[in-house]
Amino acid sequence: MPIEISWRRNVQAALDAENLVADDSQNTTLSLRSFDESVHTGFQMVTKSGPLCGEPMMGVVYFVDDFTVNVDENNADVRSQLAGQIMTTMRDACRQAFLEWSPRLMRAMYSCDIQTTTDVLGKVYAVIARRKGKIVSEELKEGTSFFSIHALLPVVESFGFAEEMRKKTSGVASPQLIFSGFEMLDEDPFWVPTTEEELEDLGEKSDRENLAKKYMESVRKRKGMFIEKKIVEHAEKQRTLKK
């Protein structure tokens, strides 16, 4: 994921970055290595709390294309003065670059094992599909009428899942949930229809539910983060009641 960080810097110091003396106490020349810790700290700050839900980021790579600083090298305290500014600049640049490259959410997933009979097999599939789960495998045990079903279920959709499964199947099927890791939700939470075909199919208001946006807003609302949401969407009449 390429990004550009526009900092003004002495060009000669950049060219000499590979020929620095290891003893910084005797070498006063500023270089890329002089700001390594500040750049790394800014990167860690943004990846520890991502811009979508304030959660740690996974599977993200940043490429720094440009790094320039224009300072007075005769000032001995220049490194300490720029440390905080570089951290903030690196953090904001990484956050903005991530948002501009069609970000994705990582969903926590449960591994679900269910044993049930053929009589309620359709109801089991219906409950799993309603909870945005997917069937990984199914196997009929030899000599019996029991099916062994293995599925994946998002953790966010698992609340009340076991109770609903027992209720729909009259207690015949009882799921066992085990945390299995994270899975990328391949849907842009900021997607809006832009092409003519998308506007004809979905309209300007995009009637199709954006699952990634729904998950993101629920987490942001729970954490007290900013949510851009309209209070009134289809207002027709307005009246003022007199006291």
Short mmCIF file of C-alpha atoms in Angstrom, two decimals:
data_model
loop_
_atom_site.label_atom_id
_atom_site.label_comp_id
_atom_site.label_asym_id
_atom_site.label_seq_id
_atom_site.Cartn_x
_atom_site.Cartn_y
_atom_site.Cartn_z
CA MET A 1 0.00 0.00 0.00
CA PRO A 2 2.05 3.00 -1.22
CA ILE A 3 1.87 6.33 0.57
CA GLU A 4 3.60 9.65 0.15
CA ILE A 5 4.84 11.70 3.11
CA SER A 6 5.69 15.25 2.09
CA TRP A 7 8.40 16.45 4.43
CA ARG A 8 11.11 18.91 3.34
CA ARG A 9 14.62 17.72 4.05
CA ASN A 10 18.24 18.34 3.14
CA VAL A 11 18.88 16.30 -0.04
CA GLN A 12 22.55 15.65 0.66
CA ALA A 13 21.69 14.04 4.01
CA ALA A 14 19.37 11.60 2.19
CA LEU A 15 22.08 10.61 -0.27
CA ASP A 16 24.52 9.94 2.56
CA ALA A 17 22.04 7.84 4.60
CA GLU A 18 23.88 4.59 3.86
CA ASN A 19 27.32 5.96 4.84
CA LEU A 20 26.57 7.13 8.38
CA VAL A 21 28.84 6.63 11.34
CA ALA A 22 27.34 4.33 13.97
CA ASP A 23 28.24 6.65 16.86
CA ASP A 24 25.46 9.26 16.84
CA SER A 25 27.07 11.17 19.71
CA GLN A 26 29.95 12.19 17.44
CA ASN A 27 28.00 12.40 14.18
CA THR A 28 25.65 15.39 13.90
CA THR A 29 24.53 14.80 10.29
CA LEU A 30 20.79 14.26 10.01
CA SER A 31 19.64 11.29 7.96
CA LEU A 32 16.80 8.86 7.55
CA ARG A 33 18.17 6.81 10.41
CA SER A 34 17.93 9.84 12.69
CA PHE A 35 14.13 9.56 12.60
CA ASP A 36 13.74 5.76 12.54
CA GLU A 37 12.19 5.53 16.00
CA SER A 38 9.70 8.34 15.32
CA VAL A 39 8.60 6.76 12.01
CA HIS A 40 8.22 3.32 13.61
CA THR A 41 6.27 4.75 16.54
CA GLY A 42 3.86 6.56 14.20
CA PHE A 43 3.35 3.32 12.26
CA GLN A 44 2.66 1.38 15.46
CA MET A 45 0.20 4.03 16.64
CA VAL A 46 -1.98 3.75 13.52
CA THR A 47 -1.83 -0.06 13.27
CA LYS A 48 -2.68 -0.53 16.95
CA SER A 49 -5.89 1.47 16.54
CA GLY A 50 -7.19 1.42 12.97
CA PRO A 51 -9.32 4.20 11.45
CA LEU A 52 -12.40 2.02 10.83
CA CYS A 53 -13.26 0.61 14.26
CA GLY A 54 -10.34 1.54 16.49
CA GLU A 55 -9.12 -2.07 16.45
CA PRO A 56 -5.64 -3.47 15.60
CA MET A 57 -4.95 -3.72 11.87
CA MET A 58 -3.89 -6.97 10.19
CA GLY A 59 -2.25 -7.77 6.85
CA VAL A 60 -1.44 -4.13 5.96
CA VAL A 61 1.85 -3.00 4.38
CA TYR A 62 2.97 0.60 3.89
CA PHE A 63 5.65 1.77 1.43
CA VAL A 64 7.22 5.17 2.21
CA ASP A 65 7.89 6.74 -1.20
CA ASP A 66 9.27 10.07 0.00
CA PHE A 67 10.82 11.34 3.21
CA THR A 68 12.14 14.92 3.23
CA VAL A 69 12.88 17.27 6.12
CA ASN A 70 14.21 20.81 5.88
CA VAL A 71 15.86 21.79 9.16
CA ASP A 72 18.84 23.68 10.53
CA GLU A 73 21.45 20.98 11.13
CA ASN A 74 23.45 23.30 13.40
CA ASN A 75 20.67 23.08 15.96
CA ALA A 76 21.61 20.33 18.39
CA ASP A 77 18.07 19.88 19.70
CA VAL A 78 16.47 19.44 16.27
CA ARG A 79 15.94 15.69 16.70
CA SER A 80 14.01 16.04 19.95
CA GLN A 81 11.95 18.91 18.51
CA LEU A 82 10.92 16.95 15.40
CA ALA A 83 10.27 13.59 17.10
CA GLY A 84 6.67 14.31 18.07
CA GLN A 85 5.85 16.05 14.78
CA ILE A 86 7.15 13.13 12.73
CA MET A 87 5.13 10.63 14.82
CA THR A 88 1.93 12.60 14.20
CA THR A 89 2.67 13.09 10.50
CA MET A 90 3.44 9.41 9.99
CA ARG A 91 0.28 8.37 11.84
CA ASP A 92 -1.99 10.72 9.86
CA ALA A 93 -0.37 9.81 6.53
CA CYS A 94 -0.79 6.06 7.13
CA ARG A 95 -4.39 6.51 8.23
CA GLN A 96 -5.30 8.58 5.19
CA ALA A 97 -3.51 6.18 2.81
CA PHE A 98 -5.40 3.21 4.27
CA LEU A 99 -8.78 4.91 3.80
CA GLU A 100 -8.00 5.81 0.18
CA TRP A 101 -7.25 2.19 -0.81
CA SER A 102 -10.69 0.58 -0.37
CA PRO A 103 -10.26 -0.76 3.21
CA ARG A 104 -11.68 -4.07 4.45
CA LEU A 105 -12.84 -5.39 7.81
CA MET A 106 -11.59 -8.59 9.43
CA ARG A 107 -14.37 -10.63 11.06
CA ALA A 108 -13.78 -12.88 14.04
CA MET A 109 -15.15 -16.33 13.17
CA TYR A 110 -16.49 -19.29 15.13
CA SER A 111 -16.11 -22.90 14.04
CA CYS A 112 -19.55 -24.48 14.45
CA ASP A 113 -20.11 -28.25 14.75
CA ILE A 114 -23.70 -29.56 14.68
CA GLN A 115 -25.11 -33.07 14.76
CA THR A 116 -28.70 -33.40 13.64
CA THR A 117 -31.16 -35.68 11.88
CA THR A 118 -32.44 -35.43 8.33
CA ASP A 119 -35.86 -34.25 9.55
CA VAL A 120 -34.60 -30.83 10.67
CA LEU A 121 -31.67 -30.49 8.26
CA GLY A 122 -33.39 -27.73 6.28
CA LYS A 123 -34.11 -25.71 9.44
CA VAL A 124 -30.45 -25.95 10.50
CA TYR A 125 -29.33 -24.60 7.12
CA ALA A 126 -31.89 -21.78 7.33
CA VAL A 127 -30.65 -20.62 10.74
CA ILE A 128 -27.00 -20.70 9.62
CA ALA A 129 -27.80 -18.74 6.44
CA ARG A 130 -29.79 -16.15 8.40
CA ARG A 131 -26.75 -15.60 10.62
CA LYS A 132 -24.44 -14.98 7.61
CA GLY A 133 -22.68 -18.32 8.18
CA LYS A 134 -21.42 -20.76 5.56
CA ILE A 135 -21.36 -24.55 5.43
CA VAL A 136 -17.86 -25.99 5.16
CA SER A 137 -18.70 -29.71 5.12
CA GLU A 138 -21.47 -32.18 5.90
CA GLU A 139 -21.20 -35.89 6.44
CA LEU A 140 -23.74 -38.66 7.02
CA LYS A 141 -22.68 -41.07 9.73
CA GLU A 142 -22.76 -44.65 8.47
CA GLY A 143 -25.57 -46.80 9.82
CA THR A 144 -27.46 -43.81 11.32
CA SER A 145 -29.71 -40.97 10.19
CA PHE A 146 -27.51 -38.31 11.78
CA PHE A 147 -25.68 -35.64 9.82
CA SER A 148 -22.47 -34.05 11.10
CA ILE A 149 -22.27 -30.43 9.88
CA HIS A 150 -19.22 -28.19 10.07
CA ALA A 151 -19.79 -24.47 9.44
CA LEU A 152 -18.19 -21.06 9.99
CA LEU A 153 -20.16 -18.35 11.77
CA PRO A 154 -19.23 -14.68 12.39
CA VAL A 155 -18.84 -13.93 16.09
CA VAL A 156 -20.89 -10.74 15.71
CA GLU A 157 -23.84 -12.86 14.46
CA SER A 158 -23.51 -15.58 17.12
CA PHE A 159 -25.40 -13.91 19.97
CA GLY A 160 -28.50 -16.01 20.62
CA PHE A 161 -27.50 -18.49 17.89
CA ALA A 162 -27.59 -21.62 20.07
CA GLU A 163 -30.96 -20.68 21.55
CA GLU A 164 -32.46 -20.01 18.11
CA MET A 165 -31.08 -23.30 16.77
CA ARG A 166 -32.62 -25.31 19.61
CA LYS A 167 -35.90 -23.46 19.26
CA LYS A 168 -36.21 -23.97 15.48
CA THR A 169 -35.26 -27.65 15.68
CA SER A 170 -37.23 -28.41 18.89
CA GLY A 171 -34.02 -29.25 20.71
CA VAL A 172 -32.81 -31.84 18.17
CA ALA A 173 -29.76 -29.80 17.06
CA SER A 174 -27.36 -28.19 19.51
CA PRO A 175 -24.33 -26.32 18.10
CA GLN A 176 -20.83 -26.24 19.55
CA LEU A 177 -18.90 -23.01 18.88
CA ILE A 178 -15.08 -22.71 18.96
CA PHE A 179 -13.09 -19.61 18.00
CA SER A 180 -11.23 -20.29 14.74
CA GLY A 181 -9.57 -16.97 13.81
CA PHE A 182 -10.29 -14.03 11.52
CA GLU A 183 -11.65 -13.79 8.01
CA MET A 184 -11.68 -10.80 5.66
CA LEU A 185 -15.09 -9.40 4.75
CA ASP A 186 -14.67 -8.57 1.07
CA GLU A 187 -16.92 -5.53 1.02
CA ASP A 188 -15.97 -1.85 1.15
CA PRO A 189 -17.75 -0.13 4.08
CA PHE A 190 -17.64 3.20 2.18
CA TRP A 191 -18.94 1.84 -1.14
CA VAL A 192 -21.61 3.90 -2.94
CA PRO A 193 -23.10 3.32 -6.44
CA THR A 194 -21.27 5.39 -9.06
CA THR A 195 -21.67 3.79 -12.51
CA GLU A 196 -24.86 4.01 -14.55
CA GLU A 197 -25.59 0.29 -14.12
CA GLU A 198 -25.21 0.47 -10.34
CA LEU A 199 -27.42 3.55 -10.13
CA GLU A 200 -30.12 1.86 -12.26
CA ASP A 201 -30.08 -1.31 -10.16
CA LEU A 202 -29.74 0.18 -6.68
CA GLY A 203 -30.73 3.85 -7.03
CA GLU A 204 -28.91 6.86 -5.61
CA LYS A 205 -29.62 5.77 -2.02
CA SER A 206 -28.24 2.25 -2.55
CA ASP A 207 -31.08 0.10 -1.21
CA ARG A 208 -28.75 -2.93 -0.87
CA GLU A 209 -27.54 -3.46 2.69
CA ASN A 210 -23.83 -2.79 3.17
CA LEU A 211 -22.87 -5.46 5.70
CA ALA A 212 -19.37 -4.05 6.30
CA LYS A 213 -20.77 -0.58 6.99
CA LYS A 214 -23.34 -2.07 9.37
CA TYR A 215 -20.64 -3.85 11.37
CA MET A 216 -18.38 -0.80 11.37
CA GLU A 217 -21.09 1.58 12.60
CA SER A 218 -22.21 -0.80 15.35
CA VAL A 219 -18.65 -1.00 16.72
CA ARG A 220 -18.08 2.76 16.41
CA LYS A 221 -21.38 3.47 18.16
CA ARG A 222 -20.50 1.11 21.01
CA LYS A 223 -17.11 2.82 21.45
CA GLY A 224 -18.52 6.34 21.26
CA MET A 225 -16.79 7.15 17.96
CA PHE A 226 -18.14 9.45 15.24
CA ILE A 227 -20.91 8.06 13.00
CA GLU A 228 -22.24 9.89 9.95
CA LYS A 229 -25.95 9.10 9.98
CA LYS A 230 -29.11 10.91 8.92
CA ILE A 231 -31.75 11.32 11.60
CA VAL A 232 -34.64 11.86 9.15
CA GLU A 233 -34.50 10.08 5.79
CA HIS A 234 -38.03 10.15 4.35
CA ALA A 235 -39.78 13.18 5.85
CA GLU A 236 -43.13 14.05 4.25
CA LYS A 237 -44.97 16.27 6.69
CA GLN A 238 -44.06 18.54 9.54
CA ARG A 239 -46.32 20.28 11.98
CA THR A 240 -45.89 22.32 15.09
CA LEU A 241 -47.99 21.42 18.09
CA LYS A 242 -49.22 24.35 20.14
CA LYS A 243 -49.11 24.11 23.89
#
